[in-house]
Amino acid sequence: MEAAKGMRLHIAIFGKTNSGKSTLMNLLTGQEVSMVSDAPGTTTDPVYKNMELDGIGPVTLIDTAGFLDETALGKKRMERTRKVIDEIDCAILLEGVEDEFLEAIYKKNIPTLSLRYPFPEKESILSELKTLLKEKKKAPGLLDGLDVGDGHFLLVMPQDESAPAGRLILPQVQTMREILDKGYTATISTLETMEEGLLHLKKAPDWIITDSQVFPEVYEKKPDESKITSFSILFARAKGDEEIMIEGARHLMGLGENAKILMSEACTHAPKEEDIGRVKIPHMLRKRLGEGITVDFSRGISFPDDVSDYDVVVMCGSCMFQRPVVQARIEKAKEAGVHVTNYGMVIAAAKGILDKIDF
């Protein structure tokens, strides 16, 4: 199974037009992924290519539009290229990268590799990338920092109309993968079979991880000695900043019907009738804060450049985003003086059990 986007290292290639960006992209992938031409501005939108790099693992390579593009679309192309900086774990710098972009890259402490055409052998480039990425601080795992005890987890996963038929959702899959990777054990149940599942265990699970929507029901059924959290909150810890998001959820609960809220969802699936971000949470907030609240939505890579008009940005678990994207959005909100939280935190706060969740 191909690694999810949020679990891949993202490496972008920057340089002026005709500096060899597309040539390098094709060299690294071993495929003609990007069009190569002497005509300036051949690459318009960033080109993304998922692949496995020897010794590095699953990555996404990004070929960006060239600097010094004086065509009519040049400005828009640069806006797209600028946004790529918020996504990446490493930057390959070719000739002609503008100072503004270099400053943005260095400000984020993104590891960089400088190359010039004609390029060295592919193996040499991969060796340098491997060294750079090894030195980069590894993003925390979903379970890092938890007091796991004996390492047994009970995963309570509701199977309602919003659950995709025949498969598990990505947060559940990634959580189970990490439990296996760390040598822990897990029992899986639905909400309806949770009590029966507990009866089969010789001792209470150390942790119960569930869907935020059924927090109260699971909390009522859980053994006293078991700690409880949600898939969404695990992702908030790993990709965001749990303290900021807890504070954001509490701030949101104190607002009134004049509140303006941005719901920011990483996925771009077609909204369902009972969609958590577009239907359930807005309904919950209107019931709690008042019908007059304003709720706007952003999806996928679309995110406002200016969020200062909002009181709170509510992010999903961001399983489809890598950590730099989430961190960039949190930083943008902080700079605008806007609170940030996520779906799981909001649901827990609205249902009155935020203080009962274990972090």
CSV table of C-alpha atoms in Angstrom, one decimal:
chain,number,residue,atom,x,y,z
A,1,MET,CA,0.0,0.0,0.0
A,2,GLU,CA,1.4,3.4,-1.0
A,3,ALA,CA,2.4,5.7,1.9
A,4,ALA,CA,-0.1,8.4,2.7
A,5,LYS,CA,0.8,12.0,1.7
A,6,GLY,CA,1.0,13.1,5.3
A,7,MET,CA,3.7,10.4,6.0
A,8,ARG,CA,6.0,11.3,3.1
A,9,LEU,CA,9.0,13.6,3.2
A,10,HIS,CA,8.4,16.5,0.8
A,11,ILE,CA,11.4,17.7,-1.2
A,12,ALA,CA,11.1,20.7,-3.5
A,13,ILE,CA,13.3,21.9,-6.3
A,14,PHE,CA,13.7,25.7,-6.6
A,15,GLY,CA,15.5,27.8,-9.2
A,16,LYS,CA,15.2,30.3,-12.0
A,17,THR,CA,13.7,29.4,-15.3
A,18,ASN,CA,15.9,27.0,-17.3
A,19,SER,CA,18.1,26.3,-14.4
A,20,GLY,CA,17.5,22.5,-14.8
A,21,LYS,CA,14.7,21.9,-12.3
A,22,SER,CA,12.7,19.6,-14.5
A,23,THR,CA,15.9,17.9,-15.7
A,24,LEU,CA,16.8,17.2,-12.1
A,25,MET,CA,13.3,16.0,-11.3
A,26,ASN,CA,13.5,13.5,-14.2
A,27,LEU,CA,16.9,12.4,-13.1
A,28,LEU,CA,15.8,11.6,-9.6
A,29,THR,CA,12.6,9.9,-10.6
A,30,GLY,CA,14.1,8.0,-13.5
A,31,GLN,CA,11.0,9.1,-15.5
A,32,GLU,CA,9.9,12.0,-17.7
A,33,VAL,CA,7.7,13.5,-15.0
A,34,SER,CA,8.3,17.1,-15.9
A,35,MET,CA,8.5,18.6,-19.4
A,36,VAL,CA,11.9,19.8,-20.3
A,37,SER,CA,12.2,22.7,-22.8
A,38,ASP,CA,14.5,25.7,-23.6
A,39,ALA,CA,11.4,27.9,-23.5
A,40,PRO,CA,11.1,29.8,-20.2
A,41,GLY,CA,8.1,29.1,-18.0
A,42,THR,CA,7.6,25.5,-19.1
A,43,THR,CA,6.6,24.4,-15.6
A,44,THR,CA,3.6,26.4,-14.4
A,45,ASP,CA,1.9,24.7,-11.4
A,46,PRO,CA,4.1,22.7,-9.1
A,47,VAL,CA,4.5,19.1,-10.3
A,48,TYR,CA,4.3,16.5,-7.5
A,49,LYS,CA,5.7,13.0,-7.9
A,50,ASN,CA,5.5,10.3,-5.2
A,51,MET,CA,8.3,7.7,-5.1
A,52,GLU,CA,10.6,5.7,-3.0
A,53,LEU,CA,14.2,7.0,-2.8
A,54,ASP,CA,16.8,4.4,-1.8
A,55,GLY,CA,17.9,4.9,1.8
A,56,ILE,CA,15.4,7.6,2.4
A,57,GLY,CA,12.0,6.0,2.0
A,58,PRO,CA,8.7,7.4,0.7
A,59,VAL,CA,9.0,11.0,-0.6
A,60,THR,CA,7.1,13.5,-2.7
A,61,LEU,CA,9.4,15.4,-5.1
A,62,ILE,CA,8.1,18.8,-6.2
A,63,ASP,CA,9.1,20.6,-9.3
A,64,THR,CA,8.3,24.3,-9.0
A,65,ALA,CA,7.8,27.2,-11.5
A,66,GLY,CA,11.0,29.1,-12.2
A,67,PHE,CA,12.0,32.4,-10.9
A,68,LEU,CA,12.7,35.4,-13.2
A,69,ASP,CA,9.6,34.5,-15.1
A,70,GLU,CA,8.5,37.7,-16.8
A,71,THR,CA,5.5,36.2,-18.6
A,72,ALA,CA,2.0,37.3,-17.8
A,73,LEU,CA,1.4,34.4,-15.5
A,74,GLY,CA,4.7,34.8,-13.7
A,75,LYS,CA,3.2,36.4,-10.6
A,76,LYS,CA,0.6,33.7,-10.1
A,77,ARG,CA,3.2,31.0,-10.6
A,78,MET,CA,5.4,32.6,-7.9
A,79,GLU,CA,2.4,32.6,-5.5
A,80,ARG,CA,2.0,28.9,-6.0
A,81,THR,CA,5.8,28.4,-5.6
A,82,ARG,CA,5.8,30.4,-2.4
A,83,LYS,CA,3.1,28.2,-0.9
A,84,VAL,CA,5.2,25.1,-1.5
A,85,ILE,CA,7.6,26.3,1.2
A,86,ASP,CA,5.0,25.6,3.8
A,87,GLU,CA,4.9,21.9,2.7
A,88,ILE,CA,8.4,20.8,2.5
A,89,ASP,CA,11.0,19.0,4.7
A,90,CYS,CA,14.0,19.7,2.4
A,91,ALA,CA,14.8,22.2,-0.5
A,92,ILE,CA,17.1,21.7,-3.4
A,93,LEU,CA,18.3,25.1,-4.5
A,94,LEU,CA,19.4,25.6,-8.1
A,95,GLU,CA,20.6,28.8,-9.7
A,96,GLY,CA,18.6,32.0,-9.3
A,97,VAL,CA,16.5,31.5,-6.2
A,98,GLU,CA,15.3,34.9,-5.1
A,99,ASP,CA,16.4,36.3,-1.8
A,100,GLU,CA,12.8,36.5,-0.5
A,101,PHE,CA,12.4,32.8,-1.0
A,102,LEU,CA,15.8,32.0,0.5
A,103,GLU,CA,14.9,34.0,3.7
A,104,ALA,CA,11.6,32.1,4.0
A,105,ILE,CA,13.3,28.8,3.7
A,106,TYR,CA,16.0,29.6,6.1
A,107,LYS,CA,13.5,31.1,8.6
A,108,LYS,CA,11.8,27.7,8.8
A,109,ASN,CA,15.1,25.9,9.3
A,110,ILE,CA,14.5,23.8,6.2
A,111,PRO,CA,17.6,21.7,5.2
A,112,THR,CA,18.9,22.8,1.8
A,113,LEU,CA,21.1,21.2,-0.9
A,114,SER,CA,22.6,23.5,-3.5
A,115,LEU,CA,23.2,22.1,-7.0
A,116,ARG,CA,24.2,23.5,-10.4
A,117,TYR,CA,23.7,22.1,-13.8
A,118,PRO,CA,25.3,19.8,-15.1
A,119,PHE,CA,24.3,17.7,-12.1
A,120,PRO,CA,26.3,15.0,-10.4
A,121,GLU,CA,25.3,11.4,-10.6
A,122,LYS,CA,22.0,10.5,-9.1
A,123,GLU,CA,23.6,8.3,-6.4
A,124,SER,CA,25.7,11.3,-5.3
A,125,ILE,CA,22.6,13.5,-5.0
A,126,LEU,CA,20.7,10.8,-3.1
A,127,SER,CA,23.6,10.4,-0.7
A,128,GLU,CA,23.6,14.1,0.2
A,129,LEU,CA,19.9,14.2,0.6
A,130,LYS,CA,20.0,11.1,2.9
A,131,THR,CA,22.6,12.9,5.1
A,132,LEU,CA,20.5,16.1,5.2
A,133,LEU,CA,17.3,14.3,6.1
A,134,LYS,CA,18.9,12.2,8.7
A,135,GLU,CA,20.1,15.3,10.5
A,136,LYS,CA,16.6,16.8,10.3
A,137,LYS,CA,14.6,16.4,13.6
A,138,LYS,CA,12.2,13.6,13.1
A,139,ALA,CA,8.5,14.5,13.4
A,140,PRO,CA,6.9,13.0,16.5
A,141,GLY,CA,4.9,9.8,16.2
A,142,LEU,CA,1.2,9.6,17.1
A,143,LEU,CA,2.0,7.7,20.3
A,144,ASP,CA,5.2,9.5,21.3
A,145,GLY,CA,5.1,11.0,24.7
A,146,LEU,CA,2.2,8.9,26.0
A,147,ASP,CA,2.6,6.9,29.2
A,148,VAL,CA,1.7,3.6,27.5
A,149,GLY,CA,2.1,1.4,30.5
A,150,ASP,CA,2.1,-2.2,29.3
A,151,GLY,CA,1.3,-1.0,25.8
A,152,HIS,CA,-2.2,-2.4,25.2
A,153,PHE,CA,-4.7,-0.3,23.4
A,154,LEU,CA,-8.4,-0.6,22.8
A,155,LEU,CA,-9.5,1.1,19.6
A,156,VAL,CA,-13.2,1.9,19.6
A,157,MET,CA,-14.2,2.6,16.0
A,158,PRO,CA,-17.8,3.5,15.2
A,159,GLN,CA,-19.2,2.1,12.0
A,160,ASP,CA,-22.0,4.5,11.1
A,161,GLU,CA,-23.1,6.0,7.8
A,162,SER,CA,-20.1,8.3,7.6
A,163,ALA,CA,-17.7,5.4,7.7
A,164,PRO,CA,-16.4,4.4,4.3
A,165,ALA,CA,-17.7,1.0,3.1
A,166,GLY,CA,-15.2,-1.8,3.1
A,167,ARG,CA,-12.2,0.1,4.5
A,168,LEU,CA,-10.9,2.0,7.5
A,169,ILE,CA,-10.2,5.7,7.6
A,170,LEU,CA,-6.6,6.9,7.4
A,171,PRO,CA,-6.3,8.0,11.1
A,172,GLN,CA,-7.3,4.5,12.2
A,173,VAL,CA,-4.9,2.8,9.8
A,174,GLN,CA,-2.0,5.0,10.8
A,175,THR,CA,-2.6,4.6,14.5
A,176,MET,CA,-2.8,0.8,14.1
A,177,ARG,CA,0.4,0.9,12.0
A,178,GLU,CA,2.3,2.7,14.7
A,179,ILE,CA,1.0,0.4,17.5
A,180,LEU,CA,2.4,-2.5,15.5
A,181,ASP,CA,5.7,-0.7,14.7
A,182,LYS,CA,6.3,0.1,18.4
A,183,GLY,CA,5.6,-3.5,19.5
A,184,TYR,CA,2.4,-2.7,21.3
A,185,THR,CA,-0.9,-4.7,21.2
A,186,ALA,CA,-4.4,-3.7,20.3
A,187,THR,CA,-8.0,-4.8,20.6
A,188,ILE,CA,-10.5,-3.4,18.2
A,189,SER,CA,-14.2,-2.9,18.7
A,190,THR,CA,-17.2,-0.8,17.6
A,191,LEU,CA,-19.1,1.3,20.2
A,192,GLU,CA,-21.7,-1.5,20.4
A,193,THR,CA,-19.2,-4.3,21.0
A,194,MET,CA,-16.9,-2.3,23.3
A,195,GLU,CA,-18.2,-3.8,26.6
A,196,GLU,CA,-18.0,-7.3,25.2
A,197,GLY,CA,-14.4,-6.6,24.0
A,198,LEU,CA,-13.4,-5.5,27.5
A,199,LEU,CA,-14.7,-8.8,28.9
A,200,HIS,CA,-12.3,-10.7,26.8
A,201,LEU,CA,-9.3,-8.9,28.2
A,202,LYS,CA,-7.5,-10.1,31.3
A,203,LYS,CA,-6.8,-6.6,32.4
A,204,ALA,CA,-8.1,-3.1,31.4
A,205,PRO,CA,-6.3,-1.6,28.4
A,206,ASP,CA,-3.8,1.1,29.1
A,207,TRP,CA,-5.4,3.4,26.6
A,208,ILE,CA,-8.7,3.7,24.8
A,209,ILE,CA,-8.6,5.5,21.5
A,210,THR,CA,-11.8,6.4,19.8
A,211,ASP,CA,-13.6,8.7,17.4
A,212,SER,CA,-14.2,12.1,19.0
A,213,GLN,CA,-17.9,12.0,18.1
A,214,VAL,CA,-18.5,9.2,20.7
A,215,PHE,CA,-16.3,10.5,23.5
A,216,PRO,CA,-19.1,10.7,26.1
A,217,GLU,CA,-20.4,7.2,25.3
A,218,VAL,CA,-17.0,5.6,25.4
A,219,TYR,CA,-16.0,7.5,28.5
A,220,GLU,CA,-19.0,6.2,30.4
A,221,LYS,CA,-18.1,2.6,29.5
A,222,LYS,CA,-14.4,2.7,30.0
A,223,PRO,CA,-12.6,1.1,33.0
A,224,ASP,CA,-11.5,3.7,35.6
A,225,GLU,CA,-7.8,2.8,35.1
A,226,SER,CA,-7.8,3.2,31.3
A,227,LYS,CA,-6.8,6.5,29.8
A,228,ILE,CA,-8.8,7.9,26.9
A,229,THR,CA,-8.1,10.0,23.8
A,230,SER,CA,-9.2,10.2,20.2
A,231,PHE,CA,-7.6,9.7,16.8
A,232,SER,CA,-8.0,13.4,16.0
A,233,ILE,CA,-6.3,14.5,19.3
A,234,LEU,CA,-3.4,12.1,18.6
A,235,PHE,CA,-2.9,13.9,15.3
A,236,ALA,CA,-3.1,17.3,17.0
A,237,ARG,CA,-0.3,16.2,19.3
A,238,ALA,CA,1.9,14.8,16.5
A,239,LYS,CA,1.4,17.4,13.8
A,240,GLY,CA,0.2,20.5,15.7
A,241,ASP,CA,0.5,21.9,19.2
A,242,GLU,CA,-1.8,20.4,21.7
A,243,GLU,CA,-1.6,23.2,24.2
A,244,ILE,CA,-2.5,25.8,21.6
A,245,MET,CA,-5.3,23.7,20.4
A,246,ILE,CA,-6.7,23.0,23.9
A,247,GLU,CA,-6.6,26.8,24.5
A,248,GLY,CA,-8.3,27.4,21.2
A,249,ALA,CA,-11.1,25.0,22.0
A,250,ARG,CA,-11.7,26.6,25.3
A,251,HIS,CA,-11.7,30.1,23.7
A,252,LEU,CA,-14.2,28.9,21.1
A,253,MET,CA,-16.6,27.7,23.8
A,254,GLY,CA,-16.6,31.2,25.3
A,255,LEU,CA,-17.6,33.0,22.1
A,256,GLY,CA,-21.1,34.2,21.2
A,257,GLU,CA,-23.3,34.3,18.1
A,258,ASN,CA,-21.1,37.0,16.5
A,259,ALA,CA,-18.2,34.5,16.3
A,260,LYS,CA,-16.6,34.0,12.9
A,261,ILE,CA,-15.1,30.5,12.5
A,262,LEU,CA,-13.0,28.9,9.7
A,263,MET,CA,-13.3,25.2,9.3
A,264,SER,CA,-10.1,24.0,7.6
A,265,GLU,CA,-10.3,20.4,6.2
A,266,ALA,CA,-7.3,18.6,4.6
A,267,CYS,CA,-9.4,16.1,2.7
A,268,THR,CA,-11.1,17.1,-0.6
A,269,HIS,CA,-13.7,14.3,-0.6
A,270,ALA,CA,-17.3,15.1,-1.6
A,271,PRO,CA,-19.1,16.3,1.5
A,272,LYS,CA,-21.6,13.7,2.9
A,273,GLU,CA,-24.9,14.5,4.4
A,274,GLU,CA,-23.6,13.9,7.9
A,275,ASP,CA,-20.1,15.3,7.2
A,276,ILE,CA,-18.2,16.0,10.5
A,277,GLY,CA,-16.6,19.3,9.4
A,278,ARG,CA,-19.3,20.8,7.2
A,279,VAL,CA,-22.4,19.6,9.0
A,280,LYS,CA,-22.0,18.1,12.5
A,281,ILE,CA,-19.5,20.5,14.1
A,282,PRO,CA,-21.1,23.7,12.7
A,283,HIS,CA,-24.5,22.4,13.9
A,284,MET,CA,-23.0,21.7,17.3
A,285,LEU,CA,-21.5,25.2,17.5
A,286,ARG,CA,-24.7,26.9,16.4
A,287,LYS,CA,-26.5,25.1,19.1
A,288,ARG,CA,-23.9,26.1,21.7
A,289,LEU,CA,-22.9,29.6,20.6
A,290,GLY,CA,-26.0,30.8,18.7
A,291,GLU,CA,-27.5,30.6,15.2
A,292,GLY,CA,-25.8,33.9,14.2
A,293,ILE,CA,-22.3,32.5,14.0
A,294,THR,CA,-20.5,32.7,10.7
A,295,VAL,CA,-18.8,29.5,9.5
A,296,ASP,CA,-16.6,29.5,6.5
A,297,PHE,CA,-14.7,26.5,4.9
A,298,SER,CA,-11.4,25.8,3.3
A,299,ARG,CA,-10.4,22.5,1.8
A,300,GLY,CA,-7.2,20.8,0.8
A,301,ILE,CA,-4.3,23.1,0.0
A,302,SER,CA,-6.6,26.1,-0.2
A,303,PHE,CA,-6.1,28.2,2.9
A,304,PRO,CA,-6.6,32.0,3.3
A,305,ASP,CA,-3.5,34.2,3.2
A,306,ASP,CA,-5.1,36.4,5.8
A,307,VAL,CA,-7.1,34.8,8.6
A,308,SER,CA,-7.3,37.9,10.8
A,309,ASP,CA,-11.1,38.2,10.3
A,310,TYR,CA,-11.7,35.0,12.1
A,311,ASP,CA,-12.0,34.3,15.9
A,312,VAL,CA,-10.9,30.7,15.6
A,313,VAL,CA,-9.5,28.3,13.0
A,314,VAL,CA,-10.7,24.8,13.5
A,315,MET,CA,-8.5,22.2,11.7
A,316,CYS,CA,-9.3,18.6,11.0
A,317,GLY,CA,-6.9,15.9,12.2
A,318,SER,CA,-4.8,16.6,9.1
A,319,CYS,CA,-3.9,13.0,8.5
A,320,MET,CA,-3.5,14.0,4.8
A,321,PHE,CA,-1.1,16.8,5.6
A,322,GLN,CA,2.5,16.5,6.7
A,323,ARG,CA,3.6,18.3,9.8
A,324,PRO,CA,5.1,21.4,8.1
A,325,VAL,CA,1.7,22.3,6.5
A,326,VAL,CA,0.0,22.1,9.9
A,327,GLN,CA,2.7,24.1,11.6
A,328,ALA,CA,2.6,26.8,8.9
A,329,ARG,CA,-1.1,27.3,9.3
A,330,ILE,CA,-0.8,27.5,13.1
A,331,GLU,CA,1.9,30.0,12.8
A,332,LYS,CA,-0.1,32.1,10.3
A,333,ALA,CA,-3.0,32.1,12.7
A,334,LYS,CA,-0.8,33.0,15.7
A,335,GLU,CA,0.7,36.0,13.7
A,336,ALA,CA,-2.8,37.2,13.1
A,337,GLY,CA,-3.8,36.8,16.7
A,338,VAL,CA,-6.3,34.1,15.9
A,339,HIS,CA,-6.9,31.0,18.0
A,340,VAL,CA,-6.4,27.5,16.5
A,341,THR,CA,-7.9,24.2,17.5
A,342,ASN,CA,-9.0,20.9,15.8
A,343,TYR,CA,-12.1,18.8,15.4
A,344,GLY,CA,-11.4,16.4,18.3
A,345,MET,CA,-10.7,19.2,20.8
A,346,VAL,CA,-13.9,21.1,19.8
A,347,ILE,CA,-16.1,18.1,20.1
A,348,ALA,CA,-14.6,17.2,23.5
A,349,ALA,CA,-15.1,20.8,24.7
A,350,ALA,CA,-18.6,21.1,23.4
A,351,LYS,CA,-19.6,17.8,25.1
A,352,GLY,CA,-18.0,18.9,28.4
A,353,ILE,CA,-15.3,16.2,28.6
A,354,LEU,CA,-12.2,18.1,27.4
A,355,ASP,CA,-10.8,18.0,30.9
A,356,LYS,CA,-11.4,14.3,31.2
A,357,ILE,CA,-9.2,13.4,28.2
A,358,ASP,CA,-5.6,12.3,28.7
A,359,PHE,CA,-2.8,14.0,26.9
